[in-house]
PDB file of C-alpha atoms and ligand atoms in Angstrom:
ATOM      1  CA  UNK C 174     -30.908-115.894 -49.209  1.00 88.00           C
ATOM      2  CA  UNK C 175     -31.438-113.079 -51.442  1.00 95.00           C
ATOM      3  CA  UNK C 176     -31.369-109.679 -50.483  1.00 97.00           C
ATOM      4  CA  UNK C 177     -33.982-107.481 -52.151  1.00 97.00           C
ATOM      5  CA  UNK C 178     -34.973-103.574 -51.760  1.00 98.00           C
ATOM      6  CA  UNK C 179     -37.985-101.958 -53.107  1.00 98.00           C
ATOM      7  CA  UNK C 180     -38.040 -99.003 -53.886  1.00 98.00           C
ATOM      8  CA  UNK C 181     -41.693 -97.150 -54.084  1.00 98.00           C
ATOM      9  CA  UNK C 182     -42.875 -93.446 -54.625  1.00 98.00           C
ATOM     10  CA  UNK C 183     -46.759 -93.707 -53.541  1.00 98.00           C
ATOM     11  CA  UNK C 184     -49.114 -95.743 -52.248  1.00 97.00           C
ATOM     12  CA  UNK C 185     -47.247 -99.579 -52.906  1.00 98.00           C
ATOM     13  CA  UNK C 186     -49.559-101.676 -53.769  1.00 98.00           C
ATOM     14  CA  UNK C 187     -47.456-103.928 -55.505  1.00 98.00           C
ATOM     15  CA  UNK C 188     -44.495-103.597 -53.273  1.00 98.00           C
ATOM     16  CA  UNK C 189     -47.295-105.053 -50.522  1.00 97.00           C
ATOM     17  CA  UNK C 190     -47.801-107.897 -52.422  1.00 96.00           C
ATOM     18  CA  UNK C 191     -44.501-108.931 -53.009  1.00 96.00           C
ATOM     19  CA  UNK C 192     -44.166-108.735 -49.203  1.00 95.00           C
ATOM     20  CA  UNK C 193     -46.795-110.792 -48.706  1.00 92.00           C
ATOM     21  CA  UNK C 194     -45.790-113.444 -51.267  1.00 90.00           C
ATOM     22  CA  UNK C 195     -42.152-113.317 -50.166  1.00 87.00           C
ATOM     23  CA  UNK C 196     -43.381-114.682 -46.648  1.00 86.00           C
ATOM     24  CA  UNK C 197     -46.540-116.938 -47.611  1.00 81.00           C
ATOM     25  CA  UNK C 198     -43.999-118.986 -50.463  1.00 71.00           C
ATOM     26  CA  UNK C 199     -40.867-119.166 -48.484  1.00 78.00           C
ATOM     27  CA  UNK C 200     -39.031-117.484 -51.002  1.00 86.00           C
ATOM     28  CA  UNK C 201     -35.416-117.909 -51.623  1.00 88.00           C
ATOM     29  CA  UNK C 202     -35.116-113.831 -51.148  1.00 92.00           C
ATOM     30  CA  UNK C 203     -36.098-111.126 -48.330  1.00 94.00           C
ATOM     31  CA  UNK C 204     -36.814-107.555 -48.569  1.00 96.00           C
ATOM     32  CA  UNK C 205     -34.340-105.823 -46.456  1.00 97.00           C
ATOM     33  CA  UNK C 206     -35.905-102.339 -47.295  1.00 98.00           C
ATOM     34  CA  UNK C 207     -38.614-100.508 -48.848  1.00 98.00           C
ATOM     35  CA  UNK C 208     -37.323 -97.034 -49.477  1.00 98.00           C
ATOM     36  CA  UNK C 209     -39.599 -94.061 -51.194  1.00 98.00           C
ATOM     37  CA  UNK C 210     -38.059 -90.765 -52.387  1.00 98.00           C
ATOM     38  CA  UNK C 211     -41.201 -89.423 -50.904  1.00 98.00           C
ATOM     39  CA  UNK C 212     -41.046 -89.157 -47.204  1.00 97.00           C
ATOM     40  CA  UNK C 213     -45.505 -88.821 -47.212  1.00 97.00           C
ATOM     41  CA  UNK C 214     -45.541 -92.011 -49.016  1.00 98.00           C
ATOM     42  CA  UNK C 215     -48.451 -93.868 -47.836  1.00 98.00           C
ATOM     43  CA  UNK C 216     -46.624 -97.005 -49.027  1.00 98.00           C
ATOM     44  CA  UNK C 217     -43.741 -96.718 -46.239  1.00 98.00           C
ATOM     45  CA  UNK C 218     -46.429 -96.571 -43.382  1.00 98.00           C
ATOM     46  CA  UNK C 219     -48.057 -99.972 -45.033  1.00 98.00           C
ATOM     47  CA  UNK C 220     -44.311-101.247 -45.240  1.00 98.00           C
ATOM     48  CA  UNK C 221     -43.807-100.706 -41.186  1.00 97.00           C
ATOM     49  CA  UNK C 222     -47.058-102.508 -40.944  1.00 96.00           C
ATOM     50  CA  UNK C 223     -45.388-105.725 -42.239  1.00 95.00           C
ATOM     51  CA  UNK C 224     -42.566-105.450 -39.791  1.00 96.00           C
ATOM     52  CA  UNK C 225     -40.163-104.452 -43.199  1.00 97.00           C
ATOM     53  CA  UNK C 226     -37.824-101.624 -42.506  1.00 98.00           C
ATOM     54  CA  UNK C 227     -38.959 -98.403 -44.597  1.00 98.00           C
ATOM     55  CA  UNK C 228     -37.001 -95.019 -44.662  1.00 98.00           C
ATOM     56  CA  UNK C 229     -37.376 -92.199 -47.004  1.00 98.00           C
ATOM     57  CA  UNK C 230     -34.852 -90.475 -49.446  1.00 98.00           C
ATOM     58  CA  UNK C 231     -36.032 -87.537 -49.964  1.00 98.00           C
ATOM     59  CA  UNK C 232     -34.780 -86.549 -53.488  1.00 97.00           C
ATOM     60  CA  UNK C 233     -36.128 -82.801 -52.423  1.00 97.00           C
ATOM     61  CA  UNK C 234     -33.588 -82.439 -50.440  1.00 97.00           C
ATOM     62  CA  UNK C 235     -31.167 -82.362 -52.871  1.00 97.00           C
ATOM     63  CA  UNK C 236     -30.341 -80.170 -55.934  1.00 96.00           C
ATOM     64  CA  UNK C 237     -28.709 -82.206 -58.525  1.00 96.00           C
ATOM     65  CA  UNK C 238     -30.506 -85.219 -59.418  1.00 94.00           C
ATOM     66  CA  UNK C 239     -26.880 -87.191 -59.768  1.00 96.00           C
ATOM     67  CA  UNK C 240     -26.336 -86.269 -56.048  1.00 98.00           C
ATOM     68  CA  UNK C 241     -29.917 -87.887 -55.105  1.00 98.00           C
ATOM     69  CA  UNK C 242     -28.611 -91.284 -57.064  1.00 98.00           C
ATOM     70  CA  UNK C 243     -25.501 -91.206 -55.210  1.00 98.00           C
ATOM     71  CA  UNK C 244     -26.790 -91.028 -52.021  1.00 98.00           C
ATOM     72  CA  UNK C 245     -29.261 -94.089 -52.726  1.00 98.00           C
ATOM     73  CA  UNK C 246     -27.131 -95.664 -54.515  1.00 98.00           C
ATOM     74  CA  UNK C 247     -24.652 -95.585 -51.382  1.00 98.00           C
ATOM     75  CA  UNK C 248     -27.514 -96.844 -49.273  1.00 98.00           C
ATOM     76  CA  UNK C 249     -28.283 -99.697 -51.741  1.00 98.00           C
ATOM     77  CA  UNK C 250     -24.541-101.097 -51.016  1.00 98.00           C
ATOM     78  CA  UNK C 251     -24.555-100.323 -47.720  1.00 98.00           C
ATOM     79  CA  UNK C 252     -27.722-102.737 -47.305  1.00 98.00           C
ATOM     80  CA  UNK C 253     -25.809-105.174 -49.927  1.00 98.00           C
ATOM     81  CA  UNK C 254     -28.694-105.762 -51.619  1.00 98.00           C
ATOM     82  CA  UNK C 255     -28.769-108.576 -54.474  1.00 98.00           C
ATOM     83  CA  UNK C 256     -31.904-107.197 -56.521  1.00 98.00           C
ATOM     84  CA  UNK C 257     -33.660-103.289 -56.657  1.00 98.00           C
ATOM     85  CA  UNK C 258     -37.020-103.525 -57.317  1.00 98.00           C
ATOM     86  CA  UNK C 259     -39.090-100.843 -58.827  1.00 98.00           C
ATOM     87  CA  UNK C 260     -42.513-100.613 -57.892  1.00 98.00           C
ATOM     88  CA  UNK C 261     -44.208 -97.215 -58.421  1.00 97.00           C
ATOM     89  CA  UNK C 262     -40.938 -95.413 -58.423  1.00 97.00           C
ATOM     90  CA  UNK C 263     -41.514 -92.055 -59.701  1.00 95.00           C
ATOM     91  CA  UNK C 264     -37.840 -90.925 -60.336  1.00 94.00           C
ATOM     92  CA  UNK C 265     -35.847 -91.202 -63.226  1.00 92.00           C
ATOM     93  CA  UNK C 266     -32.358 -93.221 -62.237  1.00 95.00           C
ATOM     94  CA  UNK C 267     -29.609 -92.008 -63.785  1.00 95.00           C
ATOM     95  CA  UNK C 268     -26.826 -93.640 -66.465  1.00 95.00           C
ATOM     96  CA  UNK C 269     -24.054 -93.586 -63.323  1.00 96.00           C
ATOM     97  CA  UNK C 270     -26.727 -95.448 -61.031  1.00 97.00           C
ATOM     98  CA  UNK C 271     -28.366 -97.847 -63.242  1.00 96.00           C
ATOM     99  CA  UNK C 272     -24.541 -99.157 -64.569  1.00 96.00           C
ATOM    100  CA  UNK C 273     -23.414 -99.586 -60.798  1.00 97.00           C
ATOM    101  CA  UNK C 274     -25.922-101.859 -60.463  1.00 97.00           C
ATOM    102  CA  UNK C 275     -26.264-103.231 -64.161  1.00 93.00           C
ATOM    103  CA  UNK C 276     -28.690-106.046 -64.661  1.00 95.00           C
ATOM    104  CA  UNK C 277     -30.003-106.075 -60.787  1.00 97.00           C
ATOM    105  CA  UNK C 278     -32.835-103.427 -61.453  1.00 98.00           C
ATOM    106  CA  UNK C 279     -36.517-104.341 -62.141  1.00 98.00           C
ATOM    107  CA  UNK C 280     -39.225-102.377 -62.847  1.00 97.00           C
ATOM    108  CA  UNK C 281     -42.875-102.925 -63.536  1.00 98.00           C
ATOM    109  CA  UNK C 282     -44.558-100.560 -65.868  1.00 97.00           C
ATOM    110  CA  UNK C 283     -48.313-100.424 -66.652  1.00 98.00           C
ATOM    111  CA  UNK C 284     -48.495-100.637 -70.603  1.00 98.00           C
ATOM    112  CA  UNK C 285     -47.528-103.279 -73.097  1.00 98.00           C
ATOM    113  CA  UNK C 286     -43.758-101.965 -74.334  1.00 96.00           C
ATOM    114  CA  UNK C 287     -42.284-100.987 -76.224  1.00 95.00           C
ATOM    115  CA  UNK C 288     -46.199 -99.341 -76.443  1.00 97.00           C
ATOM    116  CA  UNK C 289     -46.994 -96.549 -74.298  1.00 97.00           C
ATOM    117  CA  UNK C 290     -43.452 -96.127 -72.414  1.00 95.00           C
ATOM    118  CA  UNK C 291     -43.518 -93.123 -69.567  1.00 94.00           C
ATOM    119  CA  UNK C 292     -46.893 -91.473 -67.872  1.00 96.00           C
ATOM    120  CA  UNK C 293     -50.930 -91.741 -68.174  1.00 98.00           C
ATOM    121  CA  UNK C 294     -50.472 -95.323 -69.754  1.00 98.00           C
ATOM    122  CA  UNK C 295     -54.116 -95.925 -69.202  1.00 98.00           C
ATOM    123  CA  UNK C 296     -55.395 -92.670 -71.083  1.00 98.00           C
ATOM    124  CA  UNK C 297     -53.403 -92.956 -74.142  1.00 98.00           C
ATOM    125  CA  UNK C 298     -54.112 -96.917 -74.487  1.00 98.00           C
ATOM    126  CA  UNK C 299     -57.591 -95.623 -74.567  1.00 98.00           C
ATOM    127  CA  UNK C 300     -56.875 -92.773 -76.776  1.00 98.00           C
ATOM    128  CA  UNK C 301     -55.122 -94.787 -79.159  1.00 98.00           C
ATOM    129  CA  UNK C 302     -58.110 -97.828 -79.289  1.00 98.00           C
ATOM    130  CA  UNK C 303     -55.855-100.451 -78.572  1.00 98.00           C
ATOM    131  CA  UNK C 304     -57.837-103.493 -77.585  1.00 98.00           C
ATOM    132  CA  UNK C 305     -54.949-105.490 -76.192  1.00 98.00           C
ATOM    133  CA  UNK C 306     -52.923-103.336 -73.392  1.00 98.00           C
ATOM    134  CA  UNK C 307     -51.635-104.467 -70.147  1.00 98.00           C
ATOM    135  CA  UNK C 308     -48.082-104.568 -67.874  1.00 98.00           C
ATOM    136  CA  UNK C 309     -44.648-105.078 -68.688  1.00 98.00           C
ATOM    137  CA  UNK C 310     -41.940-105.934 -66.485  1.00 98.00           C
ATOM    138  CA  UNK C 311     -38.754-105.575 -67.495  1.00 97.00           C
ATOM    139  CA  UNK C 312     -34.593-105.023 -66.407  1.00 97.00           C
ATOM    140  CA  UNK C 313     -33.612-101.638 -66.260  1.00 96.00           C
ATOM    141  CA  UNK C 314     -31.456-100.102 -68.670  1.00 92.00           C
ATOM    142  CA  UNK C 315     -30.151 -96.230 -69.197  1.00 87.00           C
ATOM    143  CA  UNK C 316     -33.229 -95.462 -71.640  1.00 81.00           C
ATOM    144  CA  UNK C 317     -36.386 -95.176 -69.993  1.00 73.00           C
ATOM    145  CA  UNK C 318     -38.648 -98.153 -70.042  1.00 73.00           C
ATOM    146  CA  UNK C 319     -36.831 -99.852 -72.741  1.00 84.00           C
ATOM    147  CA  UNK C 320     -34.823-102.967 -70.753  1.00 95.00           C
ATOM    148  CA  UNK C 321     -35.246-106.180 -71.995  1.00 97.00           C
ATOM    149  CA  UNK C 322     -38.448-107.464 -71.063  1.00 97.00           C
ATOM    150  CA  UNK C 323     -38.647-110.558 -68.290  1.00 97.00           C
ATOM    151  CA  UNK C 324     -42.681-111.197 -68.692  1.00 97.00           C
ATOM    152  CA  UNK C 325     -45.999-109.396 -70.015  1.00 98.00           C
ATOM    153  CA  UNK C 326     -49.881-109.565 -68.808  1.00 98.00           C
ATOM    154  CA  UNK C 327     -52.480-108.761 -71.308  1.00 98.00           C
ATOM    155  CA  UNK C 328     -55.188-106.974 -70.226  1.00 98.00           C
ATOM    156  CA  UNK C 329     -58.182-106.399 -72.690  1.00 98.00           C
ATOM    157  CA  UNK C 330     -59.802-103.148 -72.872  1.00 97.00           C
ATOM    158  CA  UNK C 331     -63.547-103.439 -72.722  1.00 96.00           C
ATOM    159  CA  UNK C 332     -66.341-101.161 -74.079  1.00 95.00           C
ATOM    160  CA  UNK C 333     -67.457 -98.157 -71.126  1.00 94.00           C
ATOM    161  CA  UNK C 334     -63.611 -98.552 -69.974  1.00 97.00           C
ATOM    162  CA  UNK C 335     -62.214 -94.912 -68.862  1.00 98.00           C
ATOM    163  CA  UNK C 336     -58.626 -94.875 -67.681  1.00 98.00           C
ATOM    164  CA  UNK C 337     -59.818 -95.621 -63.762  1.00 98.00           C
ATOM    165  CA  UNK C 338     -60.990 -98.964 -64.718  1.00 97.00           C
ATOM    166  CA  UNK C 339     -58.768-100.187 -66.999  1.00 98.00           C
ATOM    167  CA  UNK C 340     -55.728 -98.966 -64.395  1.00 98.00           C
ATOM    168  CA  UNK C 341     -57.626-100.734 -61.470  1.00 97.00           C
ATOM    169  CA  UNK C 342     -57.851-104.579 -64.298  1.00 97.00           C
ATOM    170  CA  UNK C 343     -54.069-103.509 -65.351  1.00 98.00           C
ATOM    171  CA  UNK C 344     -52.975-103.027 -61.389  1.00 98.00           C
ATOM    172  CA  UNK C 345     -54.436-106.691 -60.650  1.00 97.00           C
ATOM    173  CA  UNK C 346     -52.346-108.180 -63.617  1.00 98.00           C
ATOM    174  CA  UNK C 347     -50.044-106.329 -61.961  1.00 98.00           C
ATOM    175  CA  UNK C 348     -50.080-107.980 -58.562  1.00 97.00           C
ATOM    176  CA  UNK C 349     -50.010-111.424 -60.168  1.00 96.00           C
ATOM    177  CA  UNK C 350     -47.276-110.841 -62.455  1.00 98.00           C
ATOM    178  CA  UNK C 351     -44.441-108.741 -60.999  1.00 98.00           C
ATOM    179  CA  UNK C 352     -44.185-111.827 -57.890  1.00 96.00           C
ATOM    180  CA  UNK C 353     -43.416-114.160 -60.654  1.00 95.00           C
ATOM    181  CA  UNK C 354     -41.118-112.490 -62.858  1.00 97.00           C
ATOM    182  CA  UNK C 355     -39.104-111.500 -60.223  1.00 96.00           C
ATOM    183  CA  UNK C 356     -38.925-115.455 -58.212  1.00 94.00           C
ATOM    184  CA  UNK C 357     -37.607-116.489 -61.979  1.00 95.00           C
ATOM    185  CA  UNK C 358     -35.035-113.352 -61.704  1.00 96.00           C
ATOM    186  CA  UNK C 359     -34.034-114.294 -57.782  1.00 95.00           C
ATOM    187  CA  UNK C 360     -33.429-117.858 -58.655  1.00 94.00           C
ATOM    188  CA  UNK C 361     -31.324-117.317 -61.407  1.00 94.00           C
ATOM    189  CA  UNK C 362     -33.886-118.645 -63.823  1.00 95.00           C
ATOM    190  CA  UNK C 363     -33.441-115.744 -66.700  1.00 96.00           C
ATOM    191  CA  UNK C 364     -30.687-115.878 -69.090  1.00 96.00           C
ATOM    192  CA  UNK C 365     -30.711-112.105 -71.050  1.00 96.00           C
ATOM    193  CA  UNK C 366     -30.361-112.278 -74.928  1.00 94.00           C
ATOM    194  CA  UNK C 367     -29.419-108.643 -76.241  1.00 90.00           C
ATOM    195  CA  UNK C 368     -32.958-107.515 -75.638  1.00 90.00           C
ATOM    196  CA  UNK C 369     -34.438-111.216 -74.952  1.00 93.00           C
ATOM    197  CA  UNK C 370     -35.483-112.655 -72.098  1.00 96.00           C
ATOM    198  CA  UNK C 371     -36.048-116.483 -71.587  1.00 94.00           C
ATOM    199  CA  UNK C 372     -36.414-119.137 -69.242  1.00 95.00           C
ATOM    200  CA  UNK C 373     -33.367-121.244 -68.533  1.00 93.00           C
ATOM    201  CA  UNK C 374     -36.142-123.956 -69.024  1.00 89.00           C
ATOM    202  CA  UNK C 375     -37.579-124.835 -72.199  1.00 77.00           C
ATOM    203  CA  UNK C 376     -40.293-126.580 -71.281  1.00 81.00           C
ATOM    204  CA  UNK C 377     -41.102-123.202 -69.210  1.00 80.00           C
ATOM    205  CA  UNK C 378     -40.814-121.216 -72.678  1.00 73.00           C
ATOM    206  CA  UNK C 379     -44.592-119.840 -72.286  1.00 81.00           C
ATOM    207  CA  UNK C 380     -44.721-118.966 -68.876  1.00 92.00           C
ATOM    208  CA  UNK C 381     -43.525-115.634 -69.502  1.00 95.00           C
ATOM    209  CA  UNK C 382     -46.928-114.143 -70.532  1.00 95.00           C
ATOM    210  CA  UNK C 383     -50.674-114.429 -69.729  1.00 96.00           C
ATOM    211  CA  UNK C 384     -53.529-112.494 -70.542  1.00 96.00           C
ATOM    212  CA  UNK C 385     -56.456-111.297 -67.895  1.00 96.00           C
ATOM    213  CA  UNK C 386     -59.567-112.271 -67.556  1.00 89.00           C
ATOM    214  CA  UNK C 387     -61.386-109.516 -68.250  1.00 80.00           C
ATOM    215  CA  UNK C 388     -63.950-110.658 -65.772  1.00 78.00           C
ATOM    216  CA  UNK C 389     -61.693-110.712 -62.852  1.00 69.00           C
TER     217      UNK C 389
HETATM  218  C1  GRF K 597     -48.267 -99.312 -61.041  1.00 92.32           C
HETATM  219  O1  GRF K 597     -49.267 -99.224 -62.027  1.00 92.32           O
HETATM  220  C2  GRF K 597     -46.914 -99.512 -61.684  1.00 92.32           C
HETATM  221  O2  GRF K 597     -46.951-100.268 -62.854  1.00 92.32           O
HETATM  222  C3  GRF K 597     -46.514 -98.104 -62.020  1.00 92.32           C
HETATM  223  O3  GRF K 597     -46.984 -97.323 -60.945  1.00 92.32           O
HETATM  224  C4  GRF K 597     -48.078 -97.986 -60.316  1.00 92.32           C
HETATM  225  C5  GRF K 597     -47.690 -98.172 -58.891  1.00 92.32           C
HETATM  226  O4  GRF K 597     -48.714 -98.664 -58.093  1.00 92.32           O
HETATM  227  N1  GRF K 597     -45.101 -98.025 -62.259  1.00 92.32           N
HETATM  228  P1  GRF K 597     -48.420 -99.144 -56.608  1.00 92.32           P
HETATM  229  O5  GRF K 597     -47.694 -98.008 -55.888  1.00 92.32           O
HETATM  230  O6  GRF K 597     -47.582-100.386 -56.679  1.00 92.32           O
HETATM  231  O7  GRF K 597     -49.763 -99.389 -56.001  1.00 92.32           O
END
């Protein structure tokens, strides 16, 4: 069994579905943690909720961002966790953190990347007319939402959209698509080509993507 940790800054929306798949599937992983570096998170009240252990770090509390890394990081090995899973994670992880743990970090970010990397996604998609935008989720690597990339949702942008409602379409492509990337990443089905991802599988080869209904 897998040992996973999520770590969340807000209100964990997706870390809350994750939790729920993890129990409904049987999943070959747990979460052992959910761990915000925002002690008000509403996210770590949610996580108690579903009987998962939830603690803050708060990265407030200390003045060097390296020494905030190195006290989650220690945390993260003291739990002897398998996978860290970003969800929401406000903080920027550090080169020293992300190579301790190289190749078991995940993040989901709301934009199409390499488009759109870093904050208000939603606004600039809009600004920029893209008709195609969506979520990425991807490994973690030292440069900021630039890992290689595991699977992508599509999420069309529709006339009258303003960055509310296309966040609220991308957030539900979201909650179907981080659950399955990361099941392919806990059971070992992802083999990592430079920036590549793919399915051990072949026959698997187009599972990797899917685009919304822009209905739902
Ligand atoms: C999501 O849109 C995620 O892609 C981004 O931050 C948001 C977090 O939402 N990184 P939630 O906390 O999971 O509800």
């Amino acid at each position: 069994m897998k040992k996973i940790a999520v770590l969340i800054s807000g209100r964990g929306s997706n870390m809350l579905g994750l939790a729920k798949r993890c129990r409904e599937e049987r999943w070959p992983a747990r979460i052992v943690a959910v761990i915000s570096n925002r002690p008000g998170a509403a996210g770590l009240e949610a996580a108690a909720g579903l009987g998962l252990h939830a603690e803050a770090i708060d990265h407030a509390a200390f003045a060097e961002r390296a020494e905030f890394d190195e006290a989650l990081a220690r945390r993260l090995e003291e739990l002897q966790v398998d996978w860290i899973v970003l969800a929401g994670f406000m903080r920027v992880l550090g080169e020293a953190f992300v190579n301790r743990f190289a190749g078991r970090i995940v993040n989901i970010h709301p934009s199409l990347l390499p488009s759109f990397p870093g904050l208000h996604t939603h606004r600039r998609a809009l600004e920029a007319g893209v008709r195609l935008h969506g979520a990425t989720v991807h490994l973690v690597t030292a440069s900021l939402d630039l890992g290689p990339i595991v699977a992508q949702a599509a999420v069309p942008v529709l006339d009258g959209d303003d960055p509310d409602r296309l966040a609220d379409r991308v957030l539900a492509a979201e909650h179907r698509l981080y659950p399955m990337a990361l099941r392919w990443l806990v059971e070992d089905r992802i083999v990592v080509e430079g920036q590549r991802c793919r399915l051990r599988d072949p026959r698997e080869g187009e599972a990797q993507w899917f685009v919304a209904d822009p209905s739902a």
